[in-house]
Short mmCIF file of C-alpha atoms (C1' of nucleotides) in Angstrom, two decimals:
data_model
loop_
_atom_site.label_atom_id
_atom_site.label_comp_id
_atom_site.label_asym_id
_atom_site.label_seq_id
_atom_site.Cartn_x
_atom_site.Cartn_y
_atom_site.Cartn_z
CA UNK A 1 0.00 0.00 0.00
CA UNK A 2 1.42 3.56 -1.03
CA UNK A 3 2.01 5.61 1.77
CA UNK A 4 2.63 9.23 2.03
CA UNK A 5 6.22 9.61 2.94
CA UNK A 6 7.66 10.39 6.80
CA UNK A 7 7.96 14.02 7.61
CA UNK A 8 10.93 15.22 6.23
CA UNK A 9 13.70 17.54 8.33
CA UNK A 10 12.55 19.94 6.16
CA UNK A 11 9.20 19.81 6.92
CA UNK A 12 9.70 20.07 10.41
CA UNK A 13 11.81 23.08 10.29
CA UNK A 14 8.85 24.72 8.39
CA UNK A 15 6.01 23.44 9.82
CA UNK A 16 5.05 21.47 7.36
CA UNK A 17 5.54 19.29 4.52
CA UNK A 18 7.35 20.38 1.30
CA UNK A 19 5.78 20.93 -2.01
CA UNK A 20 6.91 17.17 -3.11
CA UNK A 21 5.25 15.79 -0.20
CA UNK A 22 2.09 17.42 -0.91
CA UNK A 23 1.81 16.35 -4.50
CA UNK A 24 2.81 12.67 -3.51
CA UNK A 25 -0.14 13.67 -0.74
CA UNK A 26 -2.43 14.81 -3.78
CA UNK A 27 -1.78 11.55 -5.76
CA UNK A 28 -2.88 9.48 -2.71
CA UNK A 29 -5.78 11.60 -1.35
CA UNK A 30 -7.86 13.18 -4.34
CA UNK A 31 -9.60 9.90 -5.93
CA UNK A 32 -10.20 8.25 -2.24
CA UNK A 33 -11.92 11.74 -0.61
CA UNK A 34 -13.87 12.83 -3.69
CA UNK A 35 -15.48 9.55 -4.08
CA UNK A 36 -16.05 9.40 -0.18
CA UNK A 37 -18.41 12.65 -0.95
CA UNK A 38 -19.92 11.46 -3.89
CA UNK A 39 -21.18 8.97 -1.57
CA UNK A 40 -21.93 10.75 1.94
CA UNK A 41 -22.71 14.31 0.71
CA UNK A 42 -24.93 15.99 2.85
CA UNK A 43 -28.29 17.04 1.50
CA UNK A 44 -27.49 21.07 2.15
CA UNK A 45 -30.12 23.66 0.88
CA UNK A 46 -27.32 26.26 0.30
CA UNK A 47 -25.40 23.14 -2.22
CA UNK A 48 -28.81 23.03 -4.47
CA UNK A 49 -28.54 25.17 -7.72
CA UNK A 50 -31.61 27.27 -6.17
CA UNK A 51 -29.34 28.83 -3.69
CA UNK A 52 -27.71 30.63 -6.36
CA UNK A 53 -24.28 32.69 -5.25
CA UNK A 54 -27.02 34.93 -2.45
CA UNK A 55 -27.82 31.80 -0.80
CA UNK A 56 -24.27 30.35 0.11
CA UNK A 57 -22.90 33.89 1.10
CA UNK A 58 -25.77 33.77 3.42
CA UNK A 59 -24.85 30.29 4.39
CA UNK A 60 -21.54 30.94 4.93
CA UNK A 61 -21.93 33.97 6.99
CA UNK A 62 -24.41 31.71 9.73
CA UNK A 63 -21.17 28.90 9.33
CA UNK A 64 -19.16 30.83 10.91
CA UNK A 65 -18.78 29.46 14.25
CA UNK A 66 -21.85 27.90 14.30
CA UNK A 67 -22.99 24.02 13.57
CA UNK A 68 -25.14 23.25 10.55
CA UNK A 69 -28.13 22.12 12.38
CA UNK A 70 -28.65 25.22 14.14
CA UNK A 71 -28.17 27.22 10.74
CA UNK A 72 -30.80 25.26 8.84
CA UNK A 73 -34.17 27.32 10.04
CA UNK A 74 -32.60 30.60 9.76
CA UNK A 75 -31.25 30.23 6.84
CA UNK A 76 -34.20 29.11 5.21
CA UNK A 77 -36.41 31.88 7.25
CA UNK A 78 -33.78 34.98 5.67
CA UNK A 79 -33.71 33.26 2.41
CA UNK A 80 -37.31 33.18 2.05
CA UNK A 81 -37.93 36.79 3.87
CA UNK A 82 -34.94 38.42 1.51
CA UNK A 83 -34.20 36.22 -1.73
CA UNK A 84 -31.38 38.98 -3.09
CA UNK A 85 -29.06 41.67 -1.90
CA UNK A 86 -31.33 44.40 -1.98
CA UNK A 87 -34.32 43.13 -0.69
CA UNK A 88 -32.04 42.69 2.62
CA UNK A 89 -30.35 46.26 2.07
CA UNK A 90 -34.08 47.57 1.78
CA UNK A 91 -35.26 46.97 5.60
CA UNK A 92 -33.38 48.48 8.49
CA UNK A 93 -29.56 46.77 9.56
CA UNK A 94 -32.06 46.02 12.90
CA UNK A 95 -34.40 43.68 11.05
CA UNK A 96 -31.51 41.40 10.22
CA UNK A 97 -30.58 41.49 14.04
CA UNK A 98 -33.61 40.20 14.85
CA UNK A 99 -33.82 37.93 12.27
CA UNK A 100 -30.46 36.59 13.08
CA UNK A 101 -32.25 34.86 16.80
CA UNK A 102 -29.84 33.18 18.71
CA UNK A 103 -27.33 32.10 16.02
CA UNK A 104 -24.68 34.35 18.02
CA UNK A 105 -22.24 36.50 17.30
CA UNK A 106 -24.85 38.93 16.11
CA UNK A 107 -22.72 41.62 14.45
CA UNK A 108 -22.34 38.96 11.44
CA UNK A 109 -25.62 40.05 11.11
CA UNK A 110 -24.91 43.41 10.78
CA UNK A 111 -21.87 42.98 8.42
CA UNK A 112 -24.04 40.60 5.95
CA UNK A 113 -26.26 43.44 5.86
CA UNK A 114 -23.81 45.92 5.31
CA UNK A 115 -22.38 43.38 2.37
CA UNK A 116 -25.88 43.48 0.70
CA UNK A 117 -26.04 47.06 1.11
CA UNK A 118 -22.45 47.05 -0.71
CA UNK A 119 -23.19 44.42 -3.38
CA UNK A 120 -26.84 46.67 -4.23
CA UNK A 121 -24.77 49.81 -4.46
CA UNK A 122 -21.52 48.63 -6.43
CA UNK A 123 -21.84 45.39 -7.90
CA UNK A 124 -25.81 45.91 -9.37
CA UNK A 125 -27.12 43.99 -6.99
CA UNK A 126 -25.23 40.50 -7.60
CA UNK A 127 -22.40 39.01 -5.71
CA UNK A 128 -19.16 39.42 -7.15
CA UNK A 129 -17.80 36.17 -8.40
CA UNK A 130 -13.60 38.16 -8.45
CA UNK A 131 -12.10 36.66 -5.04
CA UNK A 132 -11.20 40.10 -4.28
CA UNK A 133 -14.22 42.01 -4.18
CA UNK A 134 -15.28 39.31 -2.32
CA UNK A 135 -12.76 39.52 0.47
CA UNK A 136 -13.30 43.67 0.18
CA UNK A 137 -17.19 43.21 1.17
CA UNK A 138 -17.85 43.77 4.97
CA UNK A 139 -17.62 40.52 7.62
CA UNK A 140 -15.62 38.87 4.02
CA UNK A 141 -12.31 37.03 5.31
CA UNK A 142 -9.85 34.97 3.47
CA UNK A 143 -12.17 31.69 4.48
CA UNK A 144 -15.52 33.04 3.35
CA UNK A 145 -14.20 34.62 0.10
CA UNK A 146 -12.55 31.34 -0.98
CA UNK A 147 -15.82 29.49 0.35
CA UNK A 148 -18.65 32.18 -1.94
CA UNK A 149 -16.04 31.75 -4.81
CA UNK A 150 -15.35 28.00 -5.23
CA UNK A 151 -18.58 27.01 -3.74
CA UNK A 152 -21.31 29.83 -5.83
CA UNK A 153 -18.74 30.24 -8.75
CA UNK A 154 -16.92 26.79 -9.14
CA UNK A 155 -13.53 29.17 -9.38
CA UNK A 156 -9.81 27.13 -7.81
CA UNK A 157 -8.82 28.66 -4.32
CA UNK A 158 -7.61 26.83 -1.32
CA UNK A 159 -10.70 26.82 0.93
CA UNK A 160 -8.87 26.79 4.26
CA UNK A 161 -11.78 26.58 7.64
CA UNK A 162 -11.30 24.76 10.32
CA UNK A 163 -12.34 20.98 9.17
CA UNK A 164 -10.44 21.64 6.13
CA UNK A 165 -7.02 22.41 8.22
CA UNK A 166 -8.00 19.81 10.77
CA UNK A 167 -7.90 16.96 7.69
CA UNK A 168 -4.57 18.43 6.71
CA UNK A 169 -2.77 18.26 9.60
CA UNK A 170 -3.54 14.67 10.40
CA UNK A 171 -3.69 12.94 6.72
CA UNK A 172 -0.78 15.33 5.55
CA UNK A 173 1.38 16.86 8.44
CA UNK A 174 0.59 13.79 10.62
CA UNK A 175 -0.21 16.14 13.41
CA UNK A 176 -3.13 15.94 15.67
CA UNK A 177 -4.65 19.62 15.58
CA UNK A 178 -3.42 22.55 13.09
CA UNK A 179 -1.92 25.95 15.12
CA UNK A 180 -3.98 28.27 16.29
CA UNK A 181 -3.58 30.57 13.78
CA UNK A 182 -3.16 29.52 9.86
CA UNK A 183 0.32 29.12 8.77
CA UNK A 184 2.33 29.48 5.61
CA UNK A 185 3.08 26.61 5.51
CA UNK A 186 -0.49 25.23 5.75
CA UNK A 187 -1.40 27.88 3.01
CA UNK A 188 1.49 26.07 0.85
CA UNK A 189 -0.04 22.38 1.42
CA UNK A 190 -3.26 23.51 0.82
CA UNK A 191 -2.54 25.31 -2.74
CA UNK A 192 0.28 22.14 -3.45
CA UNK A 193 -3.39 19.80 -2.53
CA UNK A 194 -5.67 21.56 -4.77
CA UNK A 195 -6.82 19.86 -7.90
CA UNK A 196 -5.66 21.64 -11.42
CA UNK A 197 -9.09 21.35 -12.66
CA UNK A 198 -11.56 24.28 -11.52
CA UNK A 199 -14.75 22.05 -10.97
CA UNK A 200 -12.72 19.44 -9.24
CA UNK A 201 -10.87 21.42 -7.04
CA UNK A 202 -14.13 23.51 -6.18
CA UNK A 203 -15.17 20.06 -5.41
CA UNK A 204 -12.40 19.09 -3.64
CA UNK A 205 -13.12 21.92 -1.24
CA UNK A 206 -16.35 20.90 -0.08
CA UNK A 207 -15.04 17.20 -0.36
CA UNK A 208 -12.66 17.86 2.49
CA UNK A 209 -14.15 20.24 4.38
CA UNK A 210 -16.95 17.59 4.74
CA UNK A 211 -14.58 15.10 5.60
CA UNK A 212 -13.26 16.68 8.31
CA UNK A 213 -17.19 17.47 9.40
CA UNK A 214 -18.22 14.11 9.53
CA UNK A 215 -15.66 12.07 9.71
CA UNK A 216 -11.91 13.75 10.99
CA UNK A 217 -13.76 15.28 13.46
CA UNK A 218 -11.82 17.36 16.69
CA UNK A 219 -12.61 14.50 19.06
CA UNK A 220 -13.40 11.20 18.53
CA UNK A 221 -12.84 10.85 14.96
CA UNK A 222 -14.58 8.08 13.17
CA UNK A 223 -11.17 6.87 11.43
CA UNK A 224 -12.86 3.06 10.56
CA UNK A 225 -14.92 5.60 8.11
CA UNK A 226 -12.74 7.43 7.06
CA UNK A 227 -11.76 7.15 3.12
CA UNK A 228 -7.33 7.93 3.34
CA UNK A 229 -7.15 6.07 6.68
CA UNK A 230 -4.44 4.15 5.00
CA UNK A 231 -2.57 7.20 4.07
CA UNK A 232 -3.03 9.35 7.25
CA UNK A 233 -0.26 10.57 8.40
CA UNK A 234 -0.91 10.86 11.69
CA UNK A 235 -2.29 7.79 11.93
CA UNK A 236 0.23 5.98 10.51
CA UNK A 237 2.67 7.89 13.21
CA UNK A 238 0.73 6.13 16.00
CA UNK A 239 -2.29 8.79 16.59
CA UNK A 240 0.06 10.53 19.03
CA UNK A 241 -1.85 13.15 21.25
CA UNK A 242 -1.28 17.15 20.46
CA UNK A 243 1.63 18.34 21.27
CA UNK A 244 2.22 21.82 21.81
CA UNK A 245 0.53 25.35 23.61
CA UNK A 246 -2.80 24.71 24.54
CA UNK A 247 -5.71 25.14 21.92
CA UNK A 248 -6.90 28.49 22.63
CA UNK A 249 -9.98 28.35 24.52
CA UNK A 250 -13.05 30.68 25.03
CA UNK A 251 -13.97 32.33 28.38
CA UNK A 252 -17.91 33.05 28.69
CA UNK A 253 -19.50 32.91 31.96
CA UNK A 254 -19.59 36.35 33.66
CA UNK A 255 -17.82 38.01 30.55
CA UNK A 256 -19.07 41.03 28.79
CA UNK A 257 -20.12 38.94 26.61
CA UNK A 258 -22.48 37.31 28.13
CA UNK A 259 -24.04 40.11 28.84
CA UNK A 260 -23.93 41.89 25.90
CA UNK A 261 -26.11 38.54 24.77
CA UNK A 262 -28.95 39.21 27.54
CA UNK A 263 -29.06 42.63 26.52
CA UNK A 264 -29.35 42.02 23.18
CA UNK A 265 -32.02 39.47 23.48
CA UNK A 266 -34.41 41.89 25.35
CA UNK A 267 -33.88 44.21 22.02
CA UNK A 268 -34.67 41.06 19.83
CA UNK A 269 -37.60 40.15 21.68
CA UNK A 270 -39.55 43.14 22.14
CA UNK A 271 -41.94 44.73 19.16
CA UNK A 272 -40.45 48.35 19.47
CA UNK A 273 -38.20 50.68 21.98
CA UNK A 274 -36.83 49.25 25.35
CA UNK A 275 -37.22 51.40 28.53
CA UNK A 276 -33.91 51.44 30.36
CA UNK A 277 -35.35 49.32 33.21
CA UNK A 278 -35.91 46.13 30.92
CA UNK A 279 -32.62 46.13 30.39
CA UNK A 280 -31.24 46.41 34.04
CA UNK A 281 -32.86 43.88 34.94
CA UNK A 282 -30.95 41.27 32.99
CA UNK A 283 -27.72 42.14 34.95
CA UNK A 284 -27.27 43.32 38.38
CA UNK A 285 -23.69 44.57 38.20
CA UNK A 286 -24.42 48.44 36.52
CA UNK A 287 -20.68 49.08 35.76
CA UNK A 288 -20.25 45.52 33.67
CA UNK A 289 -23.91 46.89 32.33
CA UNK A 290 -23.56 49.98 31.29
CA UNK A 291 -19.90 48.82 29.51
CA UNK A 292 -21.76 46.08 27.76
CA UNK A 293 -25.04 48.60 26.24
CA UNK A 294 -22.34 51.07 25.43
CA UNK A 295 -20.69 48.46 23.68
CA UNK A 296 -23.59 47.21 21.72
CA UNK A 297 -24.07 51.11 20.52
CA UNK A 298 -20.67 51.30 19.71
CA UNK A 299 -20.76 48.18 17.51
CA UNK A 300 -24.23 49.54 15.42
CA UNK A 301 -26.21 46.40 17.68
CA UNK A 302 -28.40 48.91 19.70
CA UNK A 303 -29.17 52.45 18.71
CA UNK A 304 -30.24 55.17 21.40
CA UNK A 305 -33.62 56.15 20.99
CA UNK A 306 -33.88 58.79 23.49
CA UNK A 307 -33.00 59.32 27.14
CA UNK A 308 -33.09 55.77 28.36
CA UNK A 309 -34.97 54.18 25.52
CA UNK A 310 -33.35 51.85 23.07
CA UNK A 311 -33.81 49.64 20.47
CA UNK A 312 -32.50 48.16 17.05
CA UNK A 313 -30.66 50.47 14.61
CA UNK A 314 -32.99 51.54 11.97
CA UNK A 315 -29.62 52.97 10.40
CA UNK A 316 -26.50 51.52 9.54
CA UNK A 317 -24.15 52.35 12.39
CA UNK A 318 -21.39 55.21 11.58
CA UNK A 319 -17.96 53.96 10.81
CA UNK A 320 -15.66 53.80 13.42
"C1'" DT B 1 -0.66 38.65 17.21
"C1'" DA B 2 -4.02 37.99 20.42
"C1'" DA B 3 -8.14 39.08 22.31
"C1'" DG B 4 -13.01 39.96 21.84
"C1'" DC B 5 -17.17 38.53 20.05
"C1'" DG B 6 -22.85 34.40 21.35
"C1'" DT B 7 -25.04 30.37 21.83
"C1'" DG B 8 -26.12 25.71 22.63
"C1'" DG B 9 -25.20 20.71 22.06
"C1'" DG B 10 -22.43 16.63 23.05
"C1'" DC B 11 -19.56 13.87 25.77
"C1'" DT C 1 -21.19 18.50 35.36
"C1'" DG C 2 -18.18 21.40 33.16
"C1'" DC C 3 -15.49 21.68 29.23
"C1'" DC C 4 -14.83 21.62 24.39
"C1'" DC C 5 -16.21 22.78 20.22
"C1'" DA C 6 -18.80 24.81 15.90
"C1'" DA C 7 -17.90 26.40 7.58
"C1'" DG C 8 -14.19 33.25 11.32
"C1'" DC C 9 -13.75 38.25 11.25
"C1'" DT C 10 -12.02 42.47 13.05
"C1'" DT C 11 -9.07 45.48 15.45
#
DNA sequence: TAAGCGTGGGC
DNA sequence: TGCCCAAGCTT
C-alpha cells in the first residue's frame, strides 16, 4: 500500500511538509476523498442550484462558528424573507438582528447586511464572483471569500476553515490539531493539494471540508470511516496526542459577553423601543452593564432612541 | 498577534 | 457536570 512519505527535516523546520510531499499527498488523497463525498454528501439547501451565489454567502456567513443544524431554520427563514441583496439592504440593519435569533455573534448580522447594502450599491445587486471584491465586502475574510467563490462560482482557491485544516494536519502533516492561527506553511499544502481542474478542485473543497465534518472530526474521529485512513499521516505515526501550547480556549461565563447577549435578546424580543429598566434587569452589576449597552451602541447592535430608551438600529451604524 | 465577540449541544 | 467545540472576522 502507497504511503505518504515520513515528515521530512525539512518539513519540520517549516512546519510542514514540502511541495513534493504534498503532491505525492495529492496523488494518494484526491480519488479516495472525492469519491467518499460522492457517496456521503450531505443534502445542504445552500449546495442546491436554487441557492444561487445569495444563498451560500448567506450560508456561509451563519457557518461561521456555528454548527449546521442550528443554521438550517434561519437560513431558510432569511432566504425566504430576503431572496437577493437588496431586498435585505431595503429593511433596516435592525431587522436582520432580529432575524439573526440566537445564532450568536450577532454583528455577522450586521456585516451581511452591510455586504448586501455594498453588493446593491456597487456590484448591481449580484455578488461578485472576483475573489477580491469578495474579500473587500464587509464581515468577508480569506475563508468566506474562498468558500462564496469556489462554492457559488466553481472558481480554484484553497478553501482553508477549520475541518479543512484539521484533515490536513492529520492525513498530511501527521499532526493531531493545526496551530492556532493559519500558517504558511499550511497555506502552501493547501494550494500544493488543490486539484488543477476548476470544478474538481471547487469540489475538492467541499469534499474535504466535509470530511473533516463528519468524519476527521476534533474528538473522537470516526477513522474506521474514514476514506485515506491508509494514508493518514498521523495515523500511521501512531495517533500521538497534540503536542504543543494549549488550543486556545473561550472564556464566557460572567464576561461582557455574556451580557452583551442578555441585553441584546431583550432588544430582539420586544416589538419596538426598550425602557432602560428592561434592560437592568438582565444584569445586576451596573458598571459591567452599562460597559456592555455602550458596547452594543458602539458596535451599530443597539441604537439610542432617546433618554433611556433603546432599540434596534434603523440605520447603519457610523464607521468607526 | 491575540483578544473579543454568542449560543447551545455533546460527551 | 463542566469543558470543548462549531464552515471566522475584526481590530
Amino acid at each position: 500500500m502507497p504511503r505518504i512519505p515520513e515528515t521530512t527535516d525539512a518539513a519540520r523546520s517549516t512546519g510542514g511538509p514540502n511541495a513534493a510531499d504534498a503532491a505525492r499527498a495529492a496523488g494518494l488523497l484526491h480519488e479516495p476523498i472525492l469519491d467518499w463525498f460522492e457517496e456521503n454528501a450531505r443534502d445542504l439547501p445552500w449546495r442546491r442550484p436554487e441557492a444561487g451565489p445569495w444563498g451560500v454567502m448567506v450560508s456561509e456567513f451563519m457557518l461561521q462558528q456555528t454548527p449546521v443544524s442550528r443554521v438550517l431554520p434561519v437560513y431558510e427563514q432569511w432566504t425566504a424573507r430576503w431572496p437577493t441583496p437588496a431586498a435585505l439592504a431595503a429593511d433596516p440593519p435592525g431587522e436582520a438582528v432580529r432575524a439573526w435569533g440566537r445564532l450568536g455573534y450577532p454583528r455577522r448580522a450586521l456585516r451581511l447586511h452591510a455586504a448586501a447594502t455594498a453588493i446593491t450599491e456597487t456590484h448591481g445587486g449580484e455578488v461578485p464572483e472576483d475573489h477580491a471584491a469578495l474579500l473587500a465586502l464587509p464581515g468577508v475574510g480569506e475563508y468566506t471569500a474562498a468558500a462564496v467563490a469556489s462554492f457559488a462560482f466553481g472558481q480554484r482557491h484553497a478553501v482553508m476553515d477549520t475541518n479543512v485544516r484539521r484533515v490536513f494536519a492529520r492525513a498530511v502533516t501527521g499532526v493531531e490539531y493545526p496551530a492556532n492561527a493559519t500558517t504558511a506553511a499550511e497555506r502552501r499544502t493547501a494550494h500544493a493539494l488543490l486539484p488543477d481542474d476548476e470544478t474538481t478542485a471547487a469540489r475538492w473543497a467541499a469534499a474535504t471540508m466535509e470530511l473533516g465534518a463528519l468524519v476527521c472530526t476534533a474528538r473522537s474521529p470516526q477513522c474506521a470511516r474514514c476514506p485515506v485512513l491508509a494514508h493518514c499521516s498521523w495515523r500511521l505515526a501512531g495517533s500521538p496526542p497534540h503536542d504543543g501550547p494549549p488550543r486556545r480556549g473561550q472564556t464566557y461565563a460572567g464576561t461582557d459577553r455574556q451580557v452583551r447577549g442578555k441585553l441584546l435578546a431583550v432588544l430582539r424580543e420586544a416589538t419596538g423601543p426598550v425602557p432602560q429598566a428592561a434592560l437592568d434587569a438582565v444584569w445586576d452589576e451596573p458598571v459591567q452593564r452599562a460597559r456592555a449597552l455602550d458596547g452594543l451602541v458602539a458596535d451599530g447592535l443597539v441604537e439610542p432612541v432617546a433618554d433611556g430608551v433603546y432599540r434596534l438600529p434603523l440605520t447603519p451604524a457610523a464607521p468607526r
